[in-house]
Amino acid sequence: ETGVTQTPRHLVMGMTNKKSLKCEQHLGHNAMYWYKQSAKKPLELMFVYNFKEQTENNSVPSRFSPECPNSSHLFLHLHTLQPEDSALYLCASSQAPLSSYEQYFGPGTRLTVT
Amino acid sequence: DAKTTQPTSMDCAEGRAANLPCNHSTISGNEYVYWYRQIHSQGPQYIIHGLKNNETNEMASLIITEDRKSSTLILPHATLRDTAVYYCIVRPQTYNNNDMRFGAGTRLTVKP
């Protein structure tokens, strides 16, 4: 238990569906992250939020839309995904703003796009 | 460009020390060395980090060479639950630059 929770843990969706992934951290951190981990590939950073402001968008397609309503919650809204978007989506948090603070990861959401 | 190079895989006997090497020959003066691990189908877990001094915590020890071009993560008494992919990452300490790049890591298998 890292103090970062993600729901749902597993999600199967069609290409025309709209769904959202939720992340919550109970660590009092001010930075939150979305990562994508495809099969046999390294983790890829998608988005970074510092103090609820998006500070990084790592060339992510617009069919992925993040939302950070407060420092404890982070969402990833999904729409019109492609089968190649099937992956493990990981949320993480850390103290801000120094980048030297370690990141704490949630268990991930295993997404399958059919 | 990969900032670190690690062996693809390693084996270790249960109860023995696991020594995981990492080369980071282009490391800059303000870059830290971080280690994370990822047990199958779980999120990565922070292990330890350091700048130039050796570091130790309840999980592991980190030995950084004097020229900082390489480091070794040591798990003193490996258990079966230490089987995981171990990532060595270098990143600078800056404000609001949270970019952390994971490579392929080393797959450590602890055997009975």
mmCIF file of N, CA and C in Angstrom, chain A residues 8-106:
data_model
loop_
_atom_site.group_PDB
_atom_site.id
_atom_site.type_symbol
_atom_site.label_atom_id
_atom_site.label_comp_id
_atom_site.label_asym_id
_atom_site.label_seq_id
_atom_site.Cartn_x
_atom_site.Cartn_y
_atom_site.Cartn_z
ATOM 1 N N PRO A 8 -10.786 2.124 -12.132
ATOM 2 C CA PRO A 8 -10.845 0.708 -11.772
ATOM 3 C C PRO A 8 -9.479 0.036 -11.926
ATOM 4 N N ARG A 9 -9.334 -1.150 -11.472
ATOM 5 C CA ARG A 9 -8.085 -1.878 -11.645
ATOM 6 C C ARG A 9 -8.006 -2.515 -13.029
ATOM 7 N N HIS A 10 -9.170 -2.855 -13.572
ATOM 8 C CA HIS A 10 -9.229 -3.431 -14.909
ATOM 9 C C HIS A 10 -10.383 -2.767 -15.653
ATOM 10 N N LEU A 11 -10.168 -2.520 -16.947
ATOM 11 C CA LEU A 11 -11.198 -1.871 -17.756
ATOM 12 C C LEU A 11 -11.106 -2.396 -19.180
ATOM 13 N N VAL A 12 -12.263 -2.813 -19.691
ATOM 14 C CA VAL A 12 -12.355 -3.205 -21.100
ATOM 15 C C VAL A 12 -13.329 -2.241 -21.746
ATOM 16 N N MET A 13 -12.927 -1.618 -22.831
ATOM 17 C CA MET A 13 -13.799 -0.666 -23.488
ATOM 18 C C MET A 13 -13.678 -0.770 -24.998
ATOM 19 N N GLY A 14 -14.775 -0.442 -25.655
ATOM 20 C CA GLY A 14 -14.774 -0.398 -27.105
ATOM 21 C C GLY A 14 -14.218 0.918 -27.600
ATOM 22 N N MET A 15 -13.923 0.962 -28.875
ATOM 23 C CA MET A 15 -13.279 2.140 -29.449
ATOM 24 C C MET A 15 -14.186 3.363 -29.445
ATOM 25 N N THR A 16 -15.492 3.164 -29.339
ATOM 26 C CA THR A 16 -16.397 4.311 -29.355
ATOM 27 C C THR A 16 -16.822 4.743 -27.948
ATOM 28 N N ASN A 17 -16.378 4.008 -26.954
ATOM 29 C CA ASN A 17 -16.781 4.326 -25.583
ATOM 30 C C ASN A 17 -16.059 5.539 -25.030
ATOM 31 N N LYS A 18 -16.637 6.103 -23.961
ATOM 32 C CA LYS A 18 -15.957 7.116 -23.153
ATOM 33 C C LYS A 18 -15.883 6.583 -21.736
ATOM 34 N N LYS A 19 -14.700 6.616 -21.189
ATOM 35 C CA LYS A 19 -14.499 6.156 -19.817
ATOM 36 C C LYS A 19 -13.489 7.069 -19.125
ATOM 37 N N SER A 20 -13.406 6.947 -17.807
ATOM 38 C CA SER A 20 -12.432 7.731 -17.048
ATOM 39 C C SER A 20 -11.703 6.849 -16.055
ATOM 40 N N LEU A 21 -10.417 7.114 -15.918
ATOM 41 C CA LEU A 21 -9.603 6.475 -14.879
ATOM 42 C C LEU A 21 -9.446 7.480 -13.738
ATOM 43 N N LYS A 22 -9.465 6.946 -12.523
ATOM 44 C CA LYS A 22 -9.363 7.806 -11.353
ATOM 45 C C LYS A 22 -8.142 7.439 -10.526
ATOM 46 N N CYS A 23 -7.493 8.459 -10.001
ATOM 47 C CA CYS A 23 -6.355 8.275 -9.109
ATOM 48 C C CYS A 23 -6.546 9.182 -7.905
ATOM 49 N N GLU A 24 -6.227 8.660 -6.734
ATOM 50 C CA GLU A 24 -6.307 9.450 -5.513
ATOM 51 C C GLU A 24 -5.073 9.181 -4.669
ATOM 52 N N GLN A 25 -4.483 10.237 -4.137
ATOM 53 C CA GLN A 25 -3.330 10.048 -3.258
ATOM 54 C C GLN A 25 -3.632 10.619 -1.880
ATOM 55 N N HIS A 26 -3.158 9.884 -0.867
ATOM 56 C CA HIS A 26 -3.433 10.220 0.529
ATOM 57 C C HIS A 26 -2.138 10.598 1.248
ATOM 58 N N LEU A 27 -1.199 11.183 0.487
ATOM 59 C CA LEU A 27 0.145 11.447 1.007
ATOM 60 C C LEU A 27 0.426 12.928 1.194
ATOM 61 N N GLY A 28 -0.528 13.773 0.862
ATOM 62 C CA GLY A 28 -0.303 15.206 0.990
ATOM 63 C C GLY A 28 0.635 15.772 -0.054
ATOM 64 N N HIS A 29 0.783 15.063 -1.160
ATOM 65 C CA HIS A 29 1.679 15.508 -2.231
ATOM 66 C C HIS A 29 1.006 16.566 -3.097
ATOM 67 N N ASN A 30 1.832 17.303 -3.840
ATOM 68 C CA ASN A 30 1.304 18.352 -4.715
ATOM 69 C C ASN A 30 1.609 18.127 -6.182
ATOM 70 N N ALA A 31 2.246 17.035 -6.522
ATOM 71 C CA ALA A 31 2.512 16.719 -7.925
ATOM 72 C C ALA A 31 1.921 15.347 -8.223
ATOM 73 N N MET A 32 1.278 15.234 -9.374
ATOM 74 C CA MET A 32 0.688 13.961 -9.770
ATOM 75 C C MET A 32 0.985 13.692 -11.242
ATOM 76 N N TYR A 33 1.036 12.410 -11.583
ATOM 77 C CA TYR A 33 1.532 11.983 -12.898
ATOM 78 C C TYR A 33 0.662 10.865 -13.464
ATOM 79 N N TRP A 34 0.580 10.848 -14.783
ATOM 80 C CA TRP A 34 0.067 9.681 -15.495
ATOM 81 C C TRP A 34 1.186 9.099 -16.345
ATOM 82 N N TYR A 35 1.348 7.769 -16.248
ATOM 83 C CA TYR A 35 2.286 7.023 -17.078
ATOM 84 C C TYR A 35 1.525 5.947 -17.834
ATOM 85 N N LYS A 36 2.087 5.572 -18.961
ATOM 86 C CA LYS A 36 1.562 4.452 -19.738
ATOM 87 C C LYS A 36 2.647 3.391 -19.853
ATOM 88 N N GLN A 37 2.254 2.135 -19.642
ATOM 89 C CA GLN A 37 3.197 1.035 -19.807
ATOM 90 C C GLN A 37 2.598 -0.003 -20.743
ATOM 91 N N SER A 38 3.063 0.013 -21.971
ATOM 92 C CA SER A 38 2.627 -0.976 -22.954
ATOM 93 C C SER A 38 3.462 -2.236 -22.785
ATOM 94 N N ALA A 39 2.938 -3.315 -23.329
ATOM 95 C CA ALA A 39 3.635 -4.602 -23.212
ATOM 96 C C ALA A 39 5.043 -4.501 -23.789
ATOM 97 N N LYS A 40 6.013 -4.953 -23.012
ATOM 98 C CA LYS A 40 7.408 -5.029 -23.430
ATOM 99 C C LYS A 40 7.995 -3.674 -23.798
ATOM 100 N N LYS A 41 7.453 -2.592 -23.243
ATOM 101 C CA LYS A 41 8.002 -1.255 -23.453
ATOM 102 C C LYS A 41 8.252 -0.604 -22.114
ATOM 103 N N PRO A 42 9.201 0.335 -22.045
ATOM 104 C CA PRO A 42 9.406 1.067 -20.792
ATOM 105 C C PRO A 42 8.218 1.957 -20.472
ATOM 106 N N LEU A 43 8.141 2.344 -19.214
ATOM 107 C CA LEU A 43 7.110 3.299 -18.823
ATOM 108 C C LEU A 43 7.292 4.605 -19.594
ATOM 109 N N GLU A 44 6.166 5.179 -20.018
ATOM 110 C CA GLU A 44 6.206 6.451 -20.731
ATOM 111 C C GLU A 44 5.434 7.477 -19.918
ATOM 112 N N LEU A 45 6.085 8.596 -19.630
ATOM 113 C CA LEU A 45 5.402 9.674 -18.934
ATOM 114 C C LEU A 45 4.409 10.329 -19.884
ATOM 115 N N MET A 46 3.169 10.528 -19.403
ATOM 116 C CA MET A 46 2.139 11.153 -20.233
ATOM 117 C C MET A 46 1.894 12.603 -19.807
ATOM 118 N N PHE A 47 1.515 12.784 -18.564
ATOM 119 C CA PHE A 47 1.148 14.106 -18.064
ATOM 120 C C PHE A 47 1.720 14.308 -16.671
ATOM 121 N N VAL A 48 1.989 15.602 -16.367
ATOM 122 C CA VAL A 48 2.435 15.990 -15.036
ATOM 123 C C VAL A 48 1.606 17.177 -14.573
ATOM 124 N N TYR A 49 1.175 17.118 -13.319
ATOM 125 C CA TYR A 49 0.492 18.251 -12.695
ATOM 126 C C TYR A 49 1.264 18.654 -11.444
ATOM 127 N N ASN A 50 1.545 19.939 -11.345
ATOM 128 C CA ASN A 50 2.143 20.518 -10.145
ATOM 129 C C ASN A 50 1.151 21.513 -9.578
ATOM 130 N N PHE A 51 0.768 21.323 -8.319
ATOM 131 C CA PHE A 51 -0.191 22.229 -7.678
ATOM 132 C C PHE A 51 -1.403 22.454 -8.583
ATOM 133 N N LYS A 52 -1.940 21.385 -9.121
ATOM 134 C CA LYS A 52 -3.145 21.338 -9.953
ATOM 135 C C LYS A 52 -2.944 21.931 -11.355
ATOM 136 N N GLU A 53 -1.769 22.419 -11.661
ATOM 137 C CA GLU A 53 -1.530 22.966 -12.995
ATOM 138 C C GLU A 53 -0.746 21.966 -13.845
ATOM 139 N N GLN A 54 -1.203 21.779 -15.071
ATOM 140 C CA GLN A 54 -0.500 20.848 -15.946
ATOM 141 C C GLN A 54 0.811 21.470 -16.384
ATOM 142 N N THR A 55 1.909 20.801 -16.091
ATOM 143 C CA THR A 55 3.221 21.327 -16.429
ATOM 144 C C THR A 55 3.911 20.515 -17.520
ATOM 145 N N GLU A 56 3.350 19.376 -17.845
ATOM 146 C CA GLU A 56 3.936 18.586 -18.925
ATOM 147 C C GLU A 56 2.869 17.772 -19.638
ATOM 148 N N ASN A 57 2.930 17.799 -20.947
ATOM 149 C CA ASN A 57 2.115 16.953 -21.806
ATOM 150 C C ASN A 57 3.095 16.349 -22.796
ATOM 151 N N ASN A 58 3.364 15.076 -22.610
ATOM 152 C CA ASN A 58 4.446 14.448 -23.371
ATOM 153 C C ASN A 58 3.956 13.977 -24.735
ATOM 154 N N SER A 59 3.438 14.920 -25.547
ATOM 155 C CA SER A 59 2.956 14.617 -26.907
ATOM 156 C C SER A 59 1.913 13.515 -26.903
ATOM 157 N N VAL A 60 0.993 13.618 -25.989
ATOM 158 C CA VAL A 60 -0.043 12.592 -25.863
ATOM 159 C C VAL A 60 -1.220 12.947 -26.781
ATOM 160 N N PRO A 61 -1.771 11.971 -27.504
ATOM 161 C CA PRO A 61 -2.924 12.261 -28.379
ATOM 162 C C PRO A 61 -4.092 12.826 -27.602
ATOM 163 N N SER A 62 -4.896 13.630 -28.277
ATOM 164 C CA SER A 62 -5.993 14.322 -27.609
ATOM 165 C C SER A 62 -7.111 13.385 -27.160
ATOM 166 N N ARG A 63 -7.095 12.146 -27.582
ATOM 167 C CA ARG A 63 -8.108 11.205 -27.100
ATOM 168 C C ARG A 63 -7.883 10.852 -25.617
ATOM 169 N N PHE A 64 -6.744 11.280 -25.078
ATOM 170 C CA PHE A 64 -6.475 11.183 -23.639
ATOM 171 C C PHE A 64 -6.567 12.596 -23.065
ATOM 172 N N SER A 65 -7.439 12.788 -22.094
ATOM 173 C CA SER A 65 -7.649 14.113 -21.537
ATOM 174 C C SER A 65 -7.526 14.052 -20.019
ATOM 175 N N PRO A 66 -6.484 14.665 -19.449
ATOM 176 C CA PRO A 66 -6.331 14.622 -17.992
ATOM 177 C C PRO A 66 -7.120 15.730 -17.322
ATOM 178 N N GLU A 67 -7.427 15.485 -16.046
ATOM 179 C CA GLU A 67 -8.091 16.500 -15.235
ATOM 180 C C GLU A 67 -7.580 16.379 -13.813
ATOM 181 N N CYS A 68 -7.247 17.501 -13.201
ATOM 182 C CA CYS A 68 -6.740 17.504 -11.831
ATOM 183 C C CYS A 68 -7.526 18.531 -11.029
ATOM 184 N N PRO A 69 -8.656 18.133 -10.428
ATOM 185 C CA PRO A 69 -9.502 19.099 -9.725
ATOM 186 C C PRO A 69 -8.900 19.613 -8.424
ATOM 187 N N ASN A 70 -8.051 18.816 -7.815
ATOM 188 C CA ASN A 70 -7.347 19.239 -6.599
ATOM 189 C C ASN A 70 -6.077 18.406 -6.473
ATOM 190 N N SER A 71 -5.264 18.732 -5.497
ATOM 191 C CA SER A 71 -3.955 18.074 -5.404
ATOM 192 C C SER A 71 -4.038 16.594 -5.062
ATOM 193 N N SER A 72 -5.200 16.132 -4.622
ATOM 194 C CA SER A 72 -5.321 14.729 -4.213
ATOM 195 C C SER A 72 -5.909 13.833 -5.285
ATOM 196 N N HIS A 73 -6.527 14.417 -6.295
ATOM 197 C CA HIS A 73 -7.234 13.622 -7.294
ATOM 198 C C HIS A 73 -6.752 13.928 -8.705
ATOM 199 N N LEU A 74 -6.694 12.874 -9.487
ATOM 200 C CA LEU A 74 -6.279 12.997 -10.887
ATOM 201 C C LEU A 74 -7.122 12.036 -11.706
ATOM 202 N N PHE A 75 -7.615 12.547 -12.829
ATOM 203 C CA PHE A 75 -8.427 11.716 -13.711
ATOM 204 C C PHE A 75 -7.772 11.650 -15.086
ATOM 205 N N LEU A 76 -8.062 10.569 -15.783
ATOM 206 C CA LEU A 76 -7.680 10.465 -17.195
ATOM 207 C C LEU A 76 -8.930 10.068 -17.959
ATOM 208 N N HIS A 77 -9.447 11.022 -18.737
ATOM 209 C CA HIS A 77 -10.655 10.774 -19.518
ATOM 210 C C HIS A 77 -10.248 10.194 -20.872
ATOM 211 N N LEU A 78 -10.963 9.145 -21.244
ATOM 212 C CA LEU A 78 -10.618 8.391 -22.450
ATOM 213 C C LEU A 78 -11.788 8.423 -23.433
ATOM 214 N N HIS A 79 -11.515 8.686 -24.697
ATOM 215 C CA HIS A 79 -12.583 8.625 -25.695
ATOM 216 C C HIS A 79 -12.002 8.282 -27.060
ATOM 217 N N THR A 80 -12.749 7.498 -27.778
ATOM 218 C CA THR A 80 -12.364 7.013 -29.120
ATOM 219 C C THR A 80 -10.945 6.475 -29.150
ATOM 220 N N LEU A 81 -10.680 5.556 -28.216
ATOM 221 C CA LEU A 81 -9.340 4.972 -28.159
ATOM 222 C C LEU A 81 -9.139 3.943 -29.263
ATOM 223 N N GLN A 82 -7.888 3.595 -29.461
ATOM 224 C CA GLN A 82 -7.484 2.614 -30.447
ATOM 225 C C GLN A 82 -6.988 1.350 -29.730
ATOM 226 N N PRO A 83 -7.011 0.224 -30.415
ATOM 227 C CA PRO A 83 -6.510 -0.997 -29.764
ATOM 228 C C PRO A 83 -5.074 -0.857 -29.252
ATOM 229 N N GLU A 84 -4.252 -0.067 -29.921
ATOM 230 C CA GLU A 84 -2.861 0.095 -29.478
ATOM 231 C C GLU A 84 -2.747 0.912 -28.192
ATOM 232 N N ASP A 85 -3.861 1.462 -27.735
ATOM 233 C CA ASP A 85 -3.854 2.166 -26.449
ATOM 234 C C ASP A 85 -4.006 1.204 -25.270
ATOM 235 N N SER A 86 -4.227 -0.052 -25.571
ATOM 236 C CA SER A 86 -4.293 -1.051 -24.506
ATOM 237 C C SER A 86 -2.952 -1.092 -23.786
ATOM 238 N N ALA A 87 -3.005 -0.949 -22.462
ATOM 239 C CA ALA A 87 -1.772 -0.853 -21.683
ATOM 240 C C ALA A 87 -2.118 -0.801 -20.207
ATOM 241 N N LEU A 88 -1.076 -0.757 -19.391
ATOM 242 C CA LEU A 88 -1.230 -0.499 -17.965
ATOM 243 C C LEU A 88 -1.031 0.996 -17.755
ATOM 244 N N TYR A 89 -2.021 1.663 -17.170
ATOM 245 C CA TYR A 89 -1.920 3.098 -16.920
ATOM 246 C C TYR A 89 -1.664 3.298 -15.433
ATOM 247 N N LEU A 90 -0.567 3.976 -15.166
ATOM 248 C CA LEU A 90 -0.097 4.152 -13.797
ATOM 249 C C LEU A 90 -0.177 5.613 -13.384
ATOM 250 N N CYS A 91 -0.624 5.808 -12.178
ATOM 251 C CA CYS A 91 -0.658 7.133 -11.583
ATOM 252 C C CYS A 91 0.433 7.189 -10.513
ATOM 253 N N ALA A 92 1.027 8.342 -10.342
ATOM 254 C CA ALA A 92 2.035 8.518 -9.306
ATOM 255 C C ALA A 92 1.881 9.904 -8.695
ATOM 256 N N SER A 93 2.458 10.076 -7.506
ATOM 257 C CA SER A 93 2.468 11.397 -6.882
ATOM 258 C C SER A 93 3.811 11.626 -6.207
ATOM 259 N N SER A 94 4.125 12.885 -5.979
ATOM 260 C CA SER A 94 5.341 13.235 -5.250
ATOM 261 C C SER A 94 5.148 14.608 -4.638
ATOM 262 N N GLN A 95 6.071 14.947 -3.749
ATOM 263 C CA GLN A 95 6.074 16.314 -3.260
ATOM 264 C C GLN A 95 6.471 17.227 -4.415
ATOM 265 N N ALA A 96 6.202 18.478 -4.305
ATOM 266 C CA ALA A 96 6.565 19.446 -5.332
ATOM 267 C C ALA A 96 7.223 20.634 -4.623
ATOM 268 N N PRO A 97 7.976 21.437 -5.325
ATOM 269 C CA PRO A 97 8.215 21.359 -6.749
ATOM 270 C C PRO A 97 9.538 20.714 -7.136
ATOM 271 N N LEU A 98 10.402 20.386 -6.145
ATOM 272 C CA LEU A 98 11.700 19.841 -6.522
ATOM 273 C C LEU A 98 11.561 18.473 -7.175
ATOM 274 N N SER A 99 12.243 18.277 -8.276
ATOM 275 C CA SER A 99 12.144 17.013 -8.992
ATOM 276 C C SER A 99 12.869 15.887 -8.280
ATOM 277 N N SER A 100 13.645 16.213 -7.250
ATOM 278 C CA SER A 100 14.405 15.158 -6.582
ATOM 279 C C SER A 100 13.549 14.317 -5.652
ATOM 280 N N TYR A 101 12.325 14.755 -5.385
ATOM 281 C CA TYR A 101 11.467 13.965 -4.520
ATOM 282 C C TYR A 101 11.018 12.692 -5.228
ATOM 283 N N GLU A 102 11.024 11.592 -4.476
ATOM 284 C CA GLU A 102 10.663 10.324 -5.079
ATOM 285 C C GLU A 102 9.174 10.267 -5.396
ATOM 286 N N GLN A 103 8.841 9.470 -6.380
ATOM 287 C CA GLN A 103 7.452 9.298 -6.787
ATOM 288 C C GLN A 103 6.896 8.001 -6.218
ATOM 289 N N TYR A 104 5.649 8.070 -5.820
ATOM 290 C CA TYR A 104 4.939 6.916 -5.300
ATOM 291 C C TYR A 104 3.854 6.537 -6.307
ATOM 292 N N PHE A 105 3.866 5.278 -6.691
ATOM 293 C CA PHE A 105 2.979 4.812 -7.745
ATOM 294 C C PHE A 105 1.776 4.056 -7.183
ATOM 295 N N GLY A 106 0.674 4.177 -7.913
ATOM 296 C CA GLY A 106 -0.480 3.345 -7.631
ATOM 297 C C GLY A 106 -0.324 1.990 -8.302
#
